Amino acid sequence: MNKIRTELLLCGGTGCHSTGSIKVRDALKNELDKQGLGKEIKIVETGCNGFCAVGPVMLVQPEGIFYQKLAEKDVPELVEEHFLKGRPVKRLFYKESASKEMIPQMHDIPFFAHQELRTMRNKGIIDPEVIDDYIARDGYFGAAKALTEMTPQQIIEEMKISGLRGRGGAGFPTGMKWDFASKSPGNVKYVLCNADEGDPGAFMDRSILEADPHAVLEGMIIAAKAINATKGYIYARTEYPLAIKRLEIAIAQAKEYGFLGDDILGTGFSFDIEIYQGAGAFVCGEETALMRSIEGKRGMPRPRPPFPAHKGLWEKPTILNNVETLANVAQIILKGGKWYSSIGTETSKGTKVFAISGDVNNIGLVEVPMGTPLRTLIYDVGGGIPDKKKFKAVQLGGPSGGCIPEYLLDTLVDYEEIAKVGAIMGSGGVIVMDESTCMVDMARFFMDFIQDESCGKCTPCREGTKRLLELLEKICDGRGELEDIDILEELSVTIKEASLCGLGQTAPNPVLSTLRYFKDEYYAHIIDKKCPAKRCVALLKFEVDPDKCKKCGLCFKACPTEAIVWKKKEVAYINKEKCVECLTCFSKCKFDAIN
Amino acid sequence: MAKLSIQDLKKIKENAAKGISLRQEQGRIKVTVHMGTCGIAAGAREVMSTLVEEIAQADRQDIQVVASSCMGMCSSEPNVTVQVEAEEPIIYQKMTANKMRQVFKRHILLGEVQTDFALAKM
Ligand SMILES: Cc1cc2nc3c(=O)[nH]c(=O)nc-3n(C[C@H](O)[C@H](O)[C@H](O)COP(=O)(O)O)c2cc1C
Ligand code: SF4
Ligand code: SF4
Ligand code: SF4
Ligand code: FES
Ligand code: FES
């Protein structure tokens, strides 16, 4: 008998763990027992809720009240006031950054209000370590349907109708990929799940695995039936211990229930899944390198064709899908491809999960329908730019993506539309940048990452990205010459065309897209020897402009080395002997008085 | 454990769905127990426990129980408000475990307002 009246859905994702949700959980347990509420009120530890930036977060159901930034010390008050006496604790509510308005209910918070949850439908609702919770939300009914009522071809047809495209970056139609592998001859085939997630700043795959691991397993089971595979591997990076732990639990539970193993649901179909832990090299996310890595060899890409659908892991027909892609499969089978394609645009169906970060108020993980304008994503869901600063650009698609300037913010989230303006959907990383970002420096940052991650197999990628990086460093250092811009452009085109794998083929994108929209910043660095955003240290004077200085003293208070001399009603002055060029004063001065 | 059949899967779902019902849709019926300091002193905790037990026994997932703060009517505590979807909320006063049982069985399950205990319609 269920005597629970209230459930506390406390986030137990990696983000909230690191901000203290385990301590909050233990304190809650204690306090509830102390007040005699332990039998009426239940704590459920969920996976990532998406709003990690304000974690630890907790949703009180059925009231729908959302608490943020919980700490152990808040617990006695919370239990006594809200759970015993029914007076929700206002100071722990979400505060809107612009209006400072307090919003008690989760579904009224703009960050959540614009979302449409499909891939992440179970996030924050189920306990990821309890298989029955997943089943309660229709879990494994998609697999049951695929296994008992559908032929492989029918499954593939349904996937094609859904219009689902791979969420790992390239956006290849999932149904078509399965079709190729299903038609490949051979009685040993593999289904692989790409949980490498190498993009810096991206964490959607990790969150899905932590919040809803069974959804990924179920997607793999259905894929296996579609191509007649007997074995699956999940390639996950070792840096994701919680995701791996929850996957292990999920696999064990699925085996116990007989959703994995021999003769699944008595249908005669057998399929098993193993986790393979990768060491976390960016290039190992590339499909052929990933397969090499599972084979125990060094993870290096190889030329295609042959495509993995014909010769993949151990030369057998193989499909590789991204975590987010697979998390959608069971619902497509259960509700139909038409249901899935009912939202989205002409070429991009369904929803997409984005990780929003950078200079934006609401940092976190969100799922919106394809076709949502970038402006809605950044301003309504993301809550806009903090500190009254101006928007400058949004970088989409991680290190192989591109940036989009203000005037193109009405671009829709759609594979083709985003590609048209020089970026890519990629895995869904969205980095918002305000006016204090230097676009040349940004290109340099990504090139530094890419150059480190090149596997070195082909020269244009290995040497070319190094040269690009050197040129960008030269410009940031104030040694740039006009012809460097031409060299950057030519080199970029060559690297794109002559590289073997996707890493090299997309590596120059950050350079090309900043040249496309922010060439004037390159010129400012090269001709005027100035960094308009005041980020490139070599081009700054570290001097206070006495005409602009309003004598406020903010720089003085912020300087870590006491390099700033300032007295009330006096203009500030920088002592260069003591200055360590940390740029703190530049970001603190509201009057743009430091050069 | 033995292999599951689809029938077993359906059964697991039915049971498990009850377990997580609070997390999804809001209940059709909302029962609010007013738990101010004086309400608790007057026995609101016992009323609440009785209510929760009755709901469990009746195996109903569409009834939402909420604790709320006092209504400012100390003399009539413990107070309980019953709101059935689309109907006017009824406030009951001076509740006890026994009265709560009666209100649950008669009003909540059968729809008969127990005017004897009612304080007012809101
Ligand atoms: C350098 C490089 C890194 C990649 N990293 C990932 C990754 O971390 N995760 C991922 O799912 N796909 C990654 N991909 C894309 C995969 O190669 C592959 O296209 C994808 O996993 C296929 O799944 P999908 O069709 O479901 O998107 C990467 C590709 C390249 C070229
Ligand atoms: S393009 Fe770069 S990462 Fe890809 S195989 Fe060539 S050297 Fe390696
Ligand atoms: S750059 Fe840093 S160290 Fe130098 S004056 Fe400014 S705050 Fe101080
Ligand atoms: S923060 Fe800017 S305006 Fe204020 S004292 Fe420093 S230089 Fe002057
Ligand atoms: S980990 Fe808690 S909201 Fe993301
Ligand atoms: S404390 Fe409940 S009416 Fe006063």
PDB file of C-alpha atoms in Angstrom, chain A residues 317-573:
ATOM      1  CA  PRO A 317      28.161  -5.211 -40.394  1.00  0.00           C
ATOM      2  CA  THR A 318      27.738  -2.647 -37.622  1.00  0.00           C
ATOM      3  CA  ILE A 319      25.608   0.347 -36.766  1.00  0.00           C
ATOM      4  CA  LEU A 320      26.806   3.093 -34.487  1.00  0.00           C
ATOM      5  CA  ASN A 321      24.359   5.552 -32.974  1.00  0.00           C
ATOM      6  CA  ASN A 322      24.624   8.376 -30.549  1.00  0.00           C
ATOM      7  CA  VAL A 323      23.083   8.180 -27.051  1.00  0.00           C
ATOM      8  CA  GLU A 324      20.472  10.837 -27.779  1.00  0.00           C
ATOM      9  CA  THR A 325      19.513   9.165 -31.057  1.00  0.00           C
ATOM     10  CA  LEU A 326      18.965   5.831 -29.326  1.00  0.00           C
ATOM     11  CA  ALA A 327      16.993   7.396 -26.480  1.00  0.00           C
ATOM     12  CA  ASN A 328      14.311   8.368 -29.032  1.00  0.00           C
ATOM     13  CA  VAL A 329      13.882   4.971 -30.638  1.00  0.00           C
ATOM     14  CA  ALA A 330      11.544   3.199 -28.197  1.00  0.00           C
ATOM     15  CA  GLN A 331       9.000   6.001 -28.294  1.00  0.00           C
ATOM     16  CA  ILE A 332       9.039   6.081 -32.071  1.00  0.00           C
ATOM     17  CA  ILE A 333       8.243   2.390 -32.157  1.00  0.00           C
ATOM     18  CA  LEU A 334       5.582   2.674 -29.489  1.00  0.00           C
ATOM     19  CA  LYS A 335       3.867   5.839 -30.715  1.00  0.00           C
ATOM     20  CA  GLY A 336       4.723   5.594 -34.391  1.00  0.00           C
ATOM     21  CA  GLY A 337       7.006   7.424 -36.787  1.00  0.00           C
ATOM     22  CA  LYS A 338       4.227   9.876 -37.669  1.00  0.00           C
ATOM     23  CA  TRP A 339       3.929  10.946 -34.063  1.00  0.00           C
ATOM     24  CA  TYR A 340       7.632  11.708 -33.996  1.00  0.00           C
ATOM     25  CA  SER A 341       7.656  13.663 -37.235  1.00  0.00           C
ATOM     26  CA  SER A 342       4.644  15.717 -36.207  1.00  0.00           C
ATOM     27  CA  ILE A 343       6.930  18.372 -34.797  1.00  0.00           C
ATOM     28  CA  GLY A 344      10.020  19.880 -36.330  1.00  0.00           C
ATOM     29  CA  THR A 345      10.783  21.331 -39.740  1.00  0.00           C
ATOM     30  CA  GLU A 346      10.688  19.930 -43.254  1.00  0.00           C
ATOM     31  CA  THR A 347      14.128  18.323 -42.993  1.00  0.00           C
ATOM     32  CA  SER A 348      14.673  18.129 -39.249  1.00  0.00           C
ATOM     33  CA  LYS A 349      12.082  16.283 -37.217  1.00  0.00           C
ATOM     34  CA  GLY A 350      11.411  15.948 -33.537  1.00  0.00           C
ATOM     35  CA  THR A 351      13.279  17.702 -30.781  1.00  0.00           C
ATOM     36  CA  LYS A 352      16.924  18.396 -30.017  1.00  0.00           C
ATOM     37  CA  VAL A 353      18.720  18.566 -26.704  1.00  0.00           C
ATOM     38  CA  PHE A 354      21.065  21.511 -26.275  1.00  0.00           C
ATOM     39  CA  ALA A 355      23.662  22.291 -23.631  1.00  0.00           C
ATOM     40  CA  ILE A 356      23.553  26.058 -23.195  1.00  0.00           C
ATOM     41  CA  SER A 357      26.600  27.644 -21.618  1.00  0.00           C
ATOM     42  CA  GLY A 358      28.744  30.753 -21.683  1.00  0.00           C
ATOM     43  CA  ASP A 359      27.517  34.302 -21.138  1.00  0.00           C
ATOM     44  CA  VAL A 360      23.881  33.481 -20.541  1.00  0.00           C
ATOM     45  CA  ASN A 361      21.689  33.593 -17.454  1.00  0.00           C
ATOM     46  CA  ASN A 362      20.243  30.076 -17.484  1.00  0.00           C
ATOM     47  CA  ILE A 363      23.019  27.596 -18.051  1.00  0.00           C
ATOM     48  CA  GLY A 364      21.838  24.049 -18.478  1.00  0.00           C
ATOM     49  CA  LEU A 365      20.383  21.321 -20.592  1.00  0.00           C
ATOM     50  CA  VAL A 366      17.232  21.947 -22.593  1.00  0.00           C
ATOM     51  CA  GLU A 367      15.136  20.133 -25.147  1.00  0.00           C
ATOM     52  CA  VAL A 368      13.242  22.175 -27.730  1.00  0.00           C
ATOM     53  CA  PRO A 369      11.400  21.318 -30.936  1.00  0.00           C
ATOM     54  CA  MET A 370      13.428  21.522 -34.134  1.00  0.00           C
ATOM     55  CA  GLY A 371      12.559  24.790 -35.810  1.00  0.00           C
ATOM     56  CA  THR A 372      12.815  26.862 -32.648  1.00  0.00           C
ATOM     57  CA  PRO A 373      14.548  30.176 -33.446  1.00  0.00           C
ATOM     58  CA  LEU A 374      17.987  30.603 -31.905  1.00  0.00           C
ATOM     59  CA  ARG A 375      16.731  33.844 -30.375  1.00  0.00           C
ATOM     60  CA  THR A 376      14.069  31.939 -28.393  1.00  0.00           C
ATOM     61  CA  LEU A 377      16.680  29.446 -27.267  1.00  0.00           C
ATOM     62  CA  ILE A 378      19.055  32.141 -26.022  1.00  0.00           C
ATOM     63  CA  TYR A 379      16.670  34.778 -24.711  1.00  0.00           C
ATOM     64  CA  ASP A 380      13.568  32.917 -23.544  1.00  0.00           C
ATOM     65  CA  VAL A 381      14.963  29.574 -22.454  1.00  0.00           C
ATOM     66  CA  GLY A 382      18.471  30.824 -21.720  1.00  0.00           C
ATOM     67  CA  GLY A 383      17.223  33.991 -20.039  1.00  0.00           C
ATOM     68  CA  GLY A 384      19.442  36.339 -22.051  1.00  0.00           C
ATOM     69  CA  ILE A 385      22.829  37.869 -21.356  1.00  0.00           C
ATOM     70  CA  PRO A 386      23.825  38.716 -17.773  1.00  0.00           C
ATOM     71  CA  ASP A 387      25.233  41.991 -16.457  1.00  0.00           C
ATOM     72  CA  LYS A 388      23.455  44.129 -19.059  1.00  0.00           C
ATOM     73  CA  LYS A 389      26.111  43.211 -21.591  1.00  0.00           C
ATOM     74  CA  LYS A 390      25.479  42.991 -25.297  1.00  0.00           C
ATOM     75  CA  PHE A 391      25.178  39.728 -27.208  1.00  0.00           C
ATOM     76  CA  LYS A 392      27.977  39.138 -29.672  1.00  0.00           C
ATOM     77  CA  ALA A 393      27.786  35.652 -31.145  1.00  0.00           C
ATOM     78  CA  VAL A 394      26.659  32.129 -30.467  1.00  0.00           C
ATOM     79  CA  GLN A 395      28.932  29.219 -31.213  1.00  0.00           C
ATOM     80  CA  LEU A 396      27.057  26.088 -32.280  1.00  0.00           C
ATOM     81  CA  GLY A 397      28.401  22.604 -32.736  1.00  0.00           C
ATOM     82  CA  GLY A 398      31.494  22.632 -30.557  1.00  0.00           C
ATOM     83  CA  PRO A 399      35.045  22.626 -31.885  1.00  0.00           C
ATOM     84  CA  SER A 400      33.949  21.727 -35.384  1.00  0.00           C
ATOM     85  CA  GLY A 401      31.122  24.244 -35.368  1.00  0.00           C
ATOM     86  CA  GLY A 402      30.859  27.877 -36.247  1.00  0.00           C
ATOM     87  CA  CYS A 403      29.592  31.089 -34.789  1.00  0.00           C
ATOM     88  CA  ILE A 404      26.479  33.019 -35.642  1.00  0.00           C
ATOM     89  CA  PRO A 405      26.242  36.808 -35.190  1.00  0.00           C
ATOM     90  CA  GLU A 406      23.378  38.848 -33.790  1.00  0.00           C
ATOM     91  CA  TYR A 407      21.688  39.666 -37.087  1.00  0.00           C
ATOM     92  CA  LEU A 408      21.201  35.970 -37.841  1.00  0.00           C
ATOM     93  CA  LEU A 409      19.592  35.090 -34.530  1.00  0.00           C
ATOM     94  CA  ASP A 410      16.265  34.382 -36.172  1.00  0.00           C
ATOM     95  CA  THR A 411      17.814  31.341 -37.817  1.00  0.00           C
ATOM     96  CA  LEU A 412      15.845  28.238 -36.945  1.00  0.00           C
ATOM     97  CA  VAL A 413      17.248  25.194 -35.247  1.00  0.00           C
ATOM     98  CA  ASP A 414      17.341  22.900 -38.282  1.00  0.00           C
ATOM     99  CA  TYR A 415      20.298  20.970 -39.759  1.00  0.00           C
ATOM    100  CA  GLU A 416      20.138  22.773 -43.094  1.00  0.00           C
ATOM    101  CA  GLU A 417      19.348  26.277 -41.850  1.00  0.00           C
ATOM    102  CA  ILE A 418      22.204  26.207 -39.382  1.00  0.00           C
ATOM    103  CA  ALA A 419      24.608  24.900 -42.011  1.00  0.00           C
ATOM    104  CA  LYS A 420      23.555  27.740 -44.335  1.00  0.00           C
ATOM    105  CA  VAL A 421      24.819  30.346 -41.910  1.00  0.00           C
ATOM    106  CA  GLY A 422      28.159  28.590 -41.485  1.00  0.00           C
ATOM    107  CA  ALA A 423      27.711  26.605 -38.287  1.00  0.00           C
ATOM    108  CA  ILE A 424      26.583  23.038 -37.625  1.00  0.00           C
ATOM    109  CA  MET A 425      24.088  21.438 -35.290  1.00  0.00           C
ATOM    110  CA  GLY A 426      26.843  19.131 -34.064  1.00  0.00           C
ATOM    111  CA  SER A 427      26.013  17.380 -30.867  1.00  0.00           C
ATOM    112  CA  GLY A 428      24.141  20.392 -29.515  1.00  0.00           C
ATOM    113  CA  GLY A 429      26.657  22.542 -27.687  1.00  0.00           C
ATOM    114  CA  VAL A 430      25.509  26.171 -27.562  1.00  0.00           C
ATOM    115  CA  ILE A 431      28.069  28.654 -26.276  1.00  0.00           C
ATOM    116  CA  VAL A 432      26.737  32.173 -25.904  1.00  0.00           C
ATOM    117  CA  MET A 433      29.296  34.976 -26.102  1.00  0.00           C
ATOM    118  CA  ASP A 434      28.851  38.571 -25.036  1.00  0.00           C
ATOM    119  CA  GLU A 435      30.687  41.674 -26.226  1.00  0.00           C
ATOM    120  CA  SER A 436      33.696  40.929 -24.043  1.00  0.00           C
ATOM    121  CA  THR A 437      34.625  37.911 -26.167  1.00  0.00           C
ATOM    122  CA  CYS A 438      37.370  38.382 -28.717  1.00  0.00           C
ATOM    123  CA  MET A 439      36.489  36.370 -31.795  1.00  0.00           C
ATOM    124  CA  VAL A 440      40.088  35.868 -32.882  1.00  0.00           C
ATOM    125  CA  ASP A 441      40.907  34.580 -29.420  1.00  0.00           C
ATOM    126  CA  MET A 442      37.865  32.291 -29.577  1.00  0.00           C
ATOM    127  CA  ALA A 443      39.037  30.794 -32.873  1.00  0.00           C
ATOM    128  CA  ARG A 444      42.457  30.357 -31.280  1.00  0.00           C
ATOM    129  CA  PHE A 445      40.945  28.514 -28.325  1.00  0.00           C
ATOM    130  CA  PHE A 446      39.150  25.964 -30.506  1.00  0.00           C
ATOM    131  CA  MET A 447      42.139  25.534 -32.781  1.00  0.00           C
ATOM    132  CA  ASP A 448      44.272  24.822 -29.753  1.00  0.00           C
ATOM    133  CA  PHE A 449      41.865  22.055 -28.755  1.00  0.00           C
ATOM    134  CA  ILE A 450      41.650  20.602 -32.259  1.00  0.00           C
ATOM    135  CA  GLN A 451      45.385  20.736 -32.827  1.00  0.00           C
ATOM    136  CA  ASP A 452      45.920  18.734 -29.628  1.00  0.00           C
ATOM    137  CA  GLU A 453      43.331  16.171 -30.621  1.00  0.00           C
ATOM    138  CA  SER A 454      44.402  15.498 -34.206  1.00  0.00           C
ATOM    139  CA  CYS A 455      45.447  11.866 -34.351  1.00  0.00           C
ATOM    140  CA  GLY A 456      48.286  12.744 -36.693  1.00  0.00           C
ATOM    141  CA  LYS A 457      47.508  10.232 -39.395  1.00  0.00           C
ATOM    142  CA  CYS A 458      47.144  12.721 -42.222  1.00  0.00           C
ATOM    143  CA  THR A 459      49.421  15.667 -42.903  1.00  0.00           C
ATOM    144  CA  PRO A 460      46.893  18.381 -43.773  1.00  0.00           C
ATOM    145  CA  CYS A 461      45.146  17.873 -40.455  1.00  0.00           C
ATOM    146  CA  ARG A 462      48.251  17.334 -38.336  1.00  0.00           C
ATOM    147  CA  GLU A 463      50.429  20.117 -39.788  1.00  0.00           C
ATOM    148  CA  GLY A 464      47.662  22.353 -41.086  1.00  0.00           C
ATOM    149  CA  THR A 465      45.885  22.822 -37.774  1.00  0.00           C
ATOM    150  CA  LYS A 466      49.225  23.561 -36.143  1.00  0.00           C
ATOM    151  CA  ARG A 467      49.881  26.277 -38.718  1.00  0.00           C
ATOM    152  CA  LEU A 468      46.403  27.708 -38.252  1.00  0.00           C
ATOM    153  CA  LEU A 469      46.995  27.874 -34.522  1.00  0.00           C
ATOM    154  CA  GLU A 470      50.360  29.603 -34.993  1.00  0.00           C
ATOM    155  CA  LEU A 471      48.807  32.199 -37.269  1.00  0.00           C
ATOM    156  CA  LEU A 472      45.995  32.900 -34.816  1.00  0.00           C
ATOM    157  CA  GLU A 473      48.486  33.210 -31.969  1.00  0.00           C
ATOM    158  CA  LYS A 474      50.556  35.585 -34.046  1.00  0.00           C
ATOM    159  CA  ILE A 475      47.531  37.809 -34.661  1.00  0.00           C
ATOM    160  CA  CYS A 476      46.492  37.763 -31.010  1.00  0.00           C
ATOM    161  CA  ASP A 477      50.042  38.703 -30.047  1.00  0.00           C
ATOM    162  CA  GLY A 478      49.925  41.769 -32.262  1.00  0.00           C
ATOM    163  CA  ARG A 479      52.409  40.413 -34.797  1.00  0.00           C
ATOM    164  CA  GLY A 480      49.799  39.726 -37.465  1.00  0.00           C
ATOM    165  CA  GLU A 481      50.210  40.853 -41.048  1.00  0.00           C
ATOM    166  CA  LEU A 482      47.481  41.408 -43.613  1.00  0.00           C
ATOM    167  CA  GLU A 483      48.516  38.454 -45.760  1.00  0.00           C
ATOM    168  CA  ASP A 484      47.919  36.160 -42.782  1.00  0.00           C
ATOM    169  CA  ILE A 485      44.209  36.428 -43.439  1.00  0.00           C
ATOM    170  CA  ASP A 486      44.624  35.032 -46.952  1.00  0.00           C
ATOM    171  CA  ILE A 487      46.837  32.248 -45.663  1.00  0.00           C
ATOM    172  CA  LEU A 488      44.242  31.372 -42.994  1.00  0.00           C
ATOM    173  CA  GLU A 489      41.550  31.125 -45.633  1.00  0.00           C
ATOM    174  CA  GLU A 490      43.543  29.077 -48.120  1.00  0.00           C
ATOM    175  CA  LEU A 491      44.894  26.731 -45.502  1.00  0.00           C
ATOM    176  CA  SER A 492      41.421  26.190 -44.085  1.00  0.00           C
ATOM    177  CA  VAL A 493      40.051  25.168 -47.440  1.00  0.00           C
ATOM    178  CA  THR A 494      42.929  22.760 -48.034  1.00  0.00           C
ATOM    179  CA  ILE A 495      42.551  21.115 -44.620  1.00  0.00           C
ATOM    180  CA  LYS A 496      38.823  20.666 -45.156  1.00  0.00           C
ATOM    181  CA  GLU A 497      39.315  19.055 -48.531  1.00  0.00           C
ATOM    182  CA  ALA A 498      42.346  16.891 -47.891  1.00  0.00           C
ATOM    183  CA  SER A 499      41.636  15.399 -44.477  1.00  0.00           C
ATOM    184  CA  LEU A 500      40.634  11.819 -43.998  1.00  0.00           C
ATOM    185  CA  CYS A 501      38.099  12.053 -41.192  1.00  0.00           C
ATOM    186  CA  GLY A 502      35.506  14.430 -39.845  1.00  0.00           C
ATOM    187  CA  LEU A 503      37.913  15.954 -37.370  1.00  0.00           C
ATOM    188  CA  GLY A 504      40.142  17.442 -40.031  1.00  0.00           C
ATOM    189  CA  GLN A 505      37.261  18.109 -42.385  1.00  0.00           C
ATOM    190  CA  THR A 506      35.592  20.381 -39.863  1.00  0.00           C
ATOM    191  CA  ALA A 507      38.617  21.664 -37.943  1.00  0.00           C
ATOM    192  CA  PRO A 508      38.843  25.026 -39.776  1.00  0.00           C
ATOM    193  CA  ASN A 509      35.172  25.896 -39.182  1.00  0.00           C
ATOM    194  CA  PRO A 510      35.784  28.205 -36.211  1.00  0.00           C
ATOM    195  CA  VAL A 511      38.347  30.119 -38.278  1.00  0.00           C
ATOM    196  CA  LEU A 512      36.195  30.327 -41.369  1.00  0.00           C
ATOM    197  CA  SER A 513      33.068  31.417 -39.532  1.00  0.00           C
ATOM    198  CA  THR A 514      34.835  34.137 -37.531  1.00  0.00           C
ATOM    199  CA  LEU A 515      36.459  35.378 -40.728  1.00  0.00           C
ATOM    200  CA  ARG A 516      33.036  35.427 -42.333  1.00  0.00           C
ATOM    201  CA  TYR A 517      31.275  37.485 -39.684  1.00  0.00           C
ATOM    202  CA  PHE A 518      33.991  39.202 -37.700  1.00  0.00           C
ATOM    203  CA  LYS A 519      36.718  40.011 -40.184  1.00  0.00           C
ATOM    204  CA  ASP A 520      36.849  43.576 -38.853  1.00  0.00           C
ATOM    205  CA  GLU A 521      38.150  42.169 -35.582  1.00  0.00           C
ATOM    206  CA  TYR A 522      40.979  40.456 -37.414  1.00  0.00           C
ATOM    207  CA  TYR A 523      41.754  43.779 -39.116  1.00  0.00           C
ATOM    208  CA  ALA A 524      41.660  45.622 -35.809  1.00  0.00           C
ATOM    209  CA  HIS A 525      44.250  43.215 -34.416  1.00  0.00           C
ATOM    210  CA  ILE A 526      46.441  43.361 -37.509  1.00  0.00           C
ATOM    211  CA  ILE A 527      46.197  46.975 -38.693  1.00  0.00           C
ATOM    212  CA  ASP A 528      45.303  48.976 -35.576  1.00  0.00           C
ATOM    213  CA  LYS A 529      47.082  46.573 -33.214  1.00  0.00           C
ATOM    214  CA  LYS A 530      44.012  46.685 -30.999  1.00  0.00           C
ATOM    215  CA  CYS A 531      41.785  44.031 -29.493  1.00  0.00           C
ATOM    216  CA  PRO A 532      38.282  45.576 -29.549  1.00  0.00           C
ATOM    217  CA  ALA A 533      36.999  43.188 -26.883  1.00  0.00           C
ATOM    218  CA  LYS A 534      40.067  43.832 -24.747  1.00  0.00           C
ATOM    219  CA  ARG A 535      41.013  40.192 -24.267  1.00  0.00           C
ATOM    220  CA  CYS A 536      44.346  39.883 -26.061  1.00  0.00           C
ATOM    221  CA  VAL A 537      46.899  40.801 -23.436  1.00  0.00           C
ATOM    222  CA  ALA A 538      49.688  41.695 -25.852  1.00  0.00           C
ATOM    223  CA  LEU A 539      47.534  44.401 -27.406  1.00  0.00           C
ATOM    224  CA  LEU A 540      46.525  46.072 -24.167  1.00  0.00           C
ATOM    225  CA  LYS A 541      48.318  48.963 -22.505  1.00  0.00           C
ATOM    226  CA  PHE A 542      47.148  48.385 -18.927  1.00  0.00           C
ATOM    227  CA  GLU A 543      46.584  52.102 -18.481  1.00  0.00           C
ATOM    228  CA  VAL A 544      43.608  53.984 -17.113  1.00  0.00           C
ATOM    229  CA  ASP A 545      42.137  56.645 -19.365  1.00  0.00           C
ATOM    230  CA  PRO A 546      41.692  59.594 -16.954  1.00  0.00           C
ATOM    231  CA  ASP A 547      38.944  61.112 -19.110  1.00  0.00           C
ATOM    232  CA  LYS A 548      36.811  58.013 -18.969  1.00  0.00           C
ATOM    233  CA  CYS A 549      37.533  56.971 -15.382  1.00  0.00           C
ATOM    234  CA  LYS A 550      34.613  57.685 -13.076  1.00  0.00           C
ATOM    235  CA  LYS A 551      36.734  57.117  -9.960  1.00  0.00           C
ATOM    236  CA  CYS A 552      34.468  54.342  -8.727  1.00  0.00           C
ATOM    237  CA  GLY A 553      37.213  52.100  -7.355  1.00  0.00           C
ATOM    238  CA  LEU A 554      35.765  48.824  -8.625  1.00  0.00           C
ATOM    239  CA  CYS A 555      39.015  47.929 -10.338  1.00  0.00           C
ATOM    240  CA  PHE A 556      40.954  48.686  -7.159  1.00  0.00           C
ATOM    241  CA  LYS A 557      38.770  46.354  -5.117  1.00  0.00           C
ATOM    242  CA  ALA A 558      39.002  43.557  -7.661  1.00  0.00           C
ATOM    243  CA  CYS A 559      42.698  43.559  -8.435  1.00  0.00           C
ATOM    244  CA  PRO A 560      44.285  40.459  -6.867  1.00  0.00           C
ATOM    245  CA  THR A 561      47.791  41.914  -6.689  1.00  0.00           C
ATOM    246  CA  GLU A 562      47.136  45.436  -5.397  1.00  0.00           C
ATOM    247  CA  ALA A 563      48.537  46.801  -8.627  1.00  0.00           C
ATOM    248  CA  ILE A 564      45.896  49.493  -8.766  1.00  0.00           C
ATOM    249  CA  VAL A 565      46.408  52.745  -6.920  1.00  0.00           C
ATOM    250  CA  TRP A 566      43.122  54.489  -6.118  1.00  0.00           C
ATOM    251  CA  LYS A 567      41.662  56.796  -3.508  1.00  0.00           C
ATOM    252  CA  LYS A 568      38.144  58.138  -3.165  1.00  0.00           C
ATOM    253  CA  LYS A 569      37.411  60.811  -5.757  1.00  0.00           C
ATOM    254  CA  GLU A 570      40.654  60.061  -7.569  1.00  0.00           C
ATOM    255  CA  VAL A 571      41.411  58.543 -10.943  1.00  0.00           C
ATOM    256  CA  ALA A 572      42.781  54.998 -10.728  1.00  0.00           C
ATOM    257  CA  TYR A 573      46.328  54.210 -11.804  1.00  0.00           C
TER     258      TYR A 573
END
